[in-house]
């Protein structure tokens, strides 16, 4: 057998979600064969195929408010679930702070993985490299939208060869009383068509909200991860596709709200249409 593992993603600290290692899942050969007639559909199905087999976690890390609590070392984390684990993931690009793991600060990271099941524990540590390596870790919080859970992993200890027990990595378990549960998110495939008229494209931050029956709606979600994507997408006469995890609004989407936040030189946008498909939690 020949296995195909498409990626079509950046492996770069300054791009996409900041990860330089990715887990890829095998897909059917038809998804990677370039065919002018069904290429768009194949890529659409590929996005769903990959999303059905993967999940996204938001990882928040709190550095303690103590003298010399911050670290310059390279920090890594592994998430262990009931089915699998993520392998070692380097926490390279904080979404909040340019200088990460500073005293008293909270950093946020995105970790994408195949479905590992219910979260059971984590291992977090550093490589002890750099000028100031010792680190006081207060806690780790992991939000797993596909599980409908936000789990807190309290630590409150040094990861330092000259402090505490000298360990620079620790296995931490979630505090059951601090676990928040909510309705699990589901992936939506959102295809955006920009019109073919002069000046139709935009570099602004485009967002969307989905509305279901009985007044249920999703959070407001930006479709681009960063400014580079904003410059790249929503060009004149373009079709851009996004797979985003949002609250489940049910089988019927009654309306959507789509817009942008303005600003910049080319914010005006002529939108032709939007197509949305809901991917059920079981991957169908």
XYZ file of C-alpha atoms in Angstrom:
284
model
C 0.000 0.000 0.000
C 1.036 3.584 -0.600
C 0.001 6.106 2.051
C -0.546 9.820 1.394
C -0.023 12.388 4.144
C -0.934 15.881 2.874
C 0.083 18.876 4.977
C -0.467 22.231 3.205
C 0.464 24.049 6.434
C 3.421 26.088 7.680
C 6.022 24.586 9.974
C 7.304 27.914 11.260
C 7.349 29.746 14.584
C 6.160 33.004 12.991
C 3.416 31.483 10.807
C 0.064 29.725 11.220
C -0.248 28.386 14.817
C 3.512 28.605 15.488
C 4.187 24.859 15.521
C 7.274 23.441 13.793
C 6.172 19.804 14.154
C 2.875 18.438 12.803
C 1.063 15.124 13.046
C -0.308 14.128 9.641
C -3.065 11.596 9.043
C -3.277 9.386 5.937
C -5.962 10.214 3.365
C -7.336 8.557 0.268
C -5.208 8.848 -2.876
C -7.993 10.741 -4.665
C -7.490 13.730 -2.364
C -3.934 14.334 -3.491
C -4.292 13.637 -7.215
C -4.494 16.942 -9.057
C -7.543 16.909 -11.269
C -8.776 20.171 -12.758
C -12.404 19.085 -12.607
C -12.596 18.002 -8.987
C -9.547 19.625 -7.409
C -11.608 22.111 -5.418
C -13.956 19.418 -4.175
C -11.075 17.097 -3.313
C -9.413 19.790 -1.222
C -12.724 20.524 0.482
C -13.190 16.873 1.344
C -9.543 16.653 2.410
C -10.081 19.455 4.908
C -12.993 17.585 6.423
C -11.125 14.273 6.343
C -8.197 15.734 8.262
C -10.395 17.649 10.695
C -12.420 14.544 11.488
C -9.236 12.866 12.685
C -7.709 15.786 14.563
C -8.542 18.151 17.388
C -7.218 21.488 18.599
C -6.269 22.389 22.169
C -5.662 25.839 23.638
C -2.891 25.593 26.234
C -2.422 28.388 28.798
C 0.692 28.360 30.998
C 1.066 30.532 34.125
C 4.574 31.344 35.339
C 4.713 32.016 39.094
C 5.095 35.483 40.568
C 8.366 34.762 42.385
C 11.901 36.079 42.052
C 13.657 34.440 39.058
C 10.471 32.469 38.239
C 10.775 33.048 34.477
C 12.825 30.922 32.101
C 14.695 31.373 28.821
C 14.885 27.615 28.242
C 12.880 25.799 25.565
C 9.655 24.499 27.094
C 7.843 21.393 25.851
C 4.609 19.606 26.711
C 3.032 16.200 26.069
C -0.706 15.603 26.466
C -1.774 12.089 27.437
C -5.292 10.886 26.684
C -7.330 7.715 27.063
C -6.525 6.705 23.451
C -3.113 8.180 22.628
C -0.721 11.029 23.367
C 0.404 14.057 21.370
C 4.107 13.314 21.517
C 6.488 16.092 22.556
C 5.216 19.526 21.464
C 7.520 22.559 21.736
C 5.771 25.661 23.069
C 7.481 28.082 20.712
C 5.075 30.919 19.872
C 2.953 32.481 22.609
C -0.185 34.176 21.290
C -0.047 36.765 24.079
C 3.568 37.675 24.874
C 6.595 38.134 22.629
C 8.865 37.158 25.542
C 7.257 34.014 26.887
C 7.466 32.427 30.354
C 8.176 35.678 32.156
C 7.491 36.154 35.882
C 3.762 36.368 36.728
C 2.636 36.120 33.087
C 0.200 33.791 31.317
C 1.160 32.509 27.863
C -1.202 30.892 25.371
C -0.385 28.268 22.725
C -2.251 26.183 20.171
C -1.626 22.429 20.060
C -3.134 20.388 17.233
C -3.184 16.609 17.383
C -4.983 13.471 16.334
C -7.827 12.605 18.709
C -6.202 11.333 21.932
C -9.479 10.822 23.802
C -10.194 12.149 27.302
C -7.271 14.082 28.797
C -5.687 12.168 31.685
C -2.380 13.921 32.448
C 0.356 16.096 30.972
C 4.144 16.133 31.083
C 5.763 19.569 30.906
C 9.404 20.539 31.172
C 12.315 22.382 29.584
C 15.748 21.620 28.105
C 17.733 23.638 30.689
C 19.409 25.685 27.932
C 19.999 29.433 28.051
C 21.157 32.004 30.605
C 18.222 31.809 33.001
C 16.802 28.293 32.938
C 15.110 27.694 36.300
C 11.307 28.019 36.056
C 8.502 28.214 38.608
C 5.356 26.822 36.979
C 2.124 27.875 38.677
C -0.400 25.987 36.532
C -1.375 24.789 33.056
C -4.905 25.142 31.680
C -6.022 23.155 28.639
C -9.203 23.976 26.736
C -10.385 21.086 24.546
C -13.394 22.338 22.518
C -14.016 18.963 20.854
C -14.386 17.407 24.336
C -16.324 20.319 25.789
C -13.848 20.553 28.664
C -11.443 23.090 30.138
C -9.049 21.395 32.581
C -6.713 22.952 35.153
C -3.393 21.257 35.962
C -2.003 22.848 39.153
C 1.746 22.665 39.732
C 3.124 25.366 42.052
C 6.683 23.987 41.928
C 10.104 24.748 40.509
C 11.445 23.068 37.395
C 15.039 23.849 38.247
C 18.106 21.668 38.810
C 19.104 23.771 41.835
C 15.637 24.118 43.443
C 13.017 21.785 44.955
C 13.847 18.176 43.969
C 16.012 19.203 40.983
C 13.557 17.953 38.338
C 13.166 19.976 35.119
C 10.084 18.124 33.909
C 6.949 17.103 35.774
C 3.895 14.921 35.227
C 0.754 16.763 36.342
C -2.813 15.538 36.733
C -5.975 17.653 36.337
C -7.795 19.034 39.398
C -11.272 17.554 39.065
C -12.977 20.337 41.018
C -11.489 22.946 38.652
C -12.669 21.248 35.449
C -15.235 23.259 33.481
C -17.573 21.404 31.127
C -19.579 22.837 28.234
C -21.261 21.663 25.035
C -18.519 20.269 22.748
C -17.579 22.276 19.662
C -17.893 20.828 16.169
C -15.914 21.659 13.023
C -17.531 23.742 10.286
C -16.220 24.040 6.760
C -16.634 27.668 5.705
C -16.034 28.586 2.053
C -15.869 32.303 1.237
C -16.225 33.648 -2.320
C -14.918 37.183 -2.978
C -16.489 38.996 -5.951
C -14.818 39.616 -9.310
C -15.026 43.400 -9.398
C -12.403 46.128 -9.050
C -11.237 46.583 -5.466
C -13.249 43.625 -4.175
C -10.474 42.162 -2.003
C -9.694 43.040 1.605
C -6.753 42.801 4.003
C -8.974 43.330 7.042
C -9.677 40.836 9.840
C -12.758 38.917 8.627
C -15.011 37.293 11.249
C -18.147 35.157 11.287
C -20.970 34.226 13.684
C -23.384 31.327 13.046
C -26.975 31.345 14.323
C -29.118 28.252 14.857
C -32.698 27.863 15.986
C -33.961 28.975 19.413
C -31.505 31.871 19.539
C -28.396 29.667 19.760
C -25.299 31.293 18.244
C -21.543 30.794 18.152
C -18.859 33.108 19.387
C -17.486 35.662 16.938
C -14.593 33.896 15.191
C -11.843 35.407 13.043
C -11.208 33.296 9.947
C -7.515 34.220 9.686
C -4.928 33.311 12.308
C -2.645 36.275 11.677
C -2.020 39.360 9.519
C -0.059 37.392 6.948
C -3.144 35.268 6.247
C -5.268 38.418 6.079
C -3.008 39.705 3.299
C -3.068 36.338 1.535
C -6.805 35.566 1.593
C -9.927 37.373 0.374
C -8.361 38.560 -2.869
C -10.525 39.600 -5.827
C -12.314 36.626 -7.469
C -10.905 34.160 -4.929
C -12.343 31.171 -3.089
C -10.982 30.608 0.440
C -11.829 27.683 2.651
C -11.536 27.428 6.437
C -12.178 24.611 8.901
C -13.098 26.162 12.253
C -14.291 24.632 15.523
C -17.342 26.441 16.878
C -20.260 25.849 19.208
C -22.777 23.390 17.758
C -25.816 25.407 16.653
C -27.699 22.307 15.506
C -28.781 20.866 12.186
C -30.208 24.122 10.826
C -28.203 27.329 10.408
C -30.835 30.067 10.278
C -28.474 32.946 9.502
C -24.868 34.077 9.698
C -23.207 37.370 10.502
C -20.003 38.035 8.580
C -17.922 41.174 8.484
C -14.526 42.659 9.199
C -12.922 44.964 11.735
C -11.858 47.670 9.274
C -8.506 49.400 9.469
C -5.565 49.226 7.067
C -5.246 50.482 3.515
C -7.484 47.949 1.755
C -10.286 47.136 4.180
C -13.307 47.510 1.859
C -14.578 44.102 0.737
C -17.093 42.935 -1.886
C -18.377 39.537 -0.729
C -20.094 37.326 -3.293
C -21.310 34.418 -1.137
C -20.512 32.015 1.701
C -21.015 28.235 1.812
C -21.040 26.352 5.125
C -21.002 22.636 5.926
C -21.261 21.213 9.424
C -19.065 18.231 10.255
C -20.743 15.936 12.748
C -18.746 14.886 15.843
C -18.457 11.297 14.578
C -16.655 12.512 11.453
C -19.567 12.086 9.007
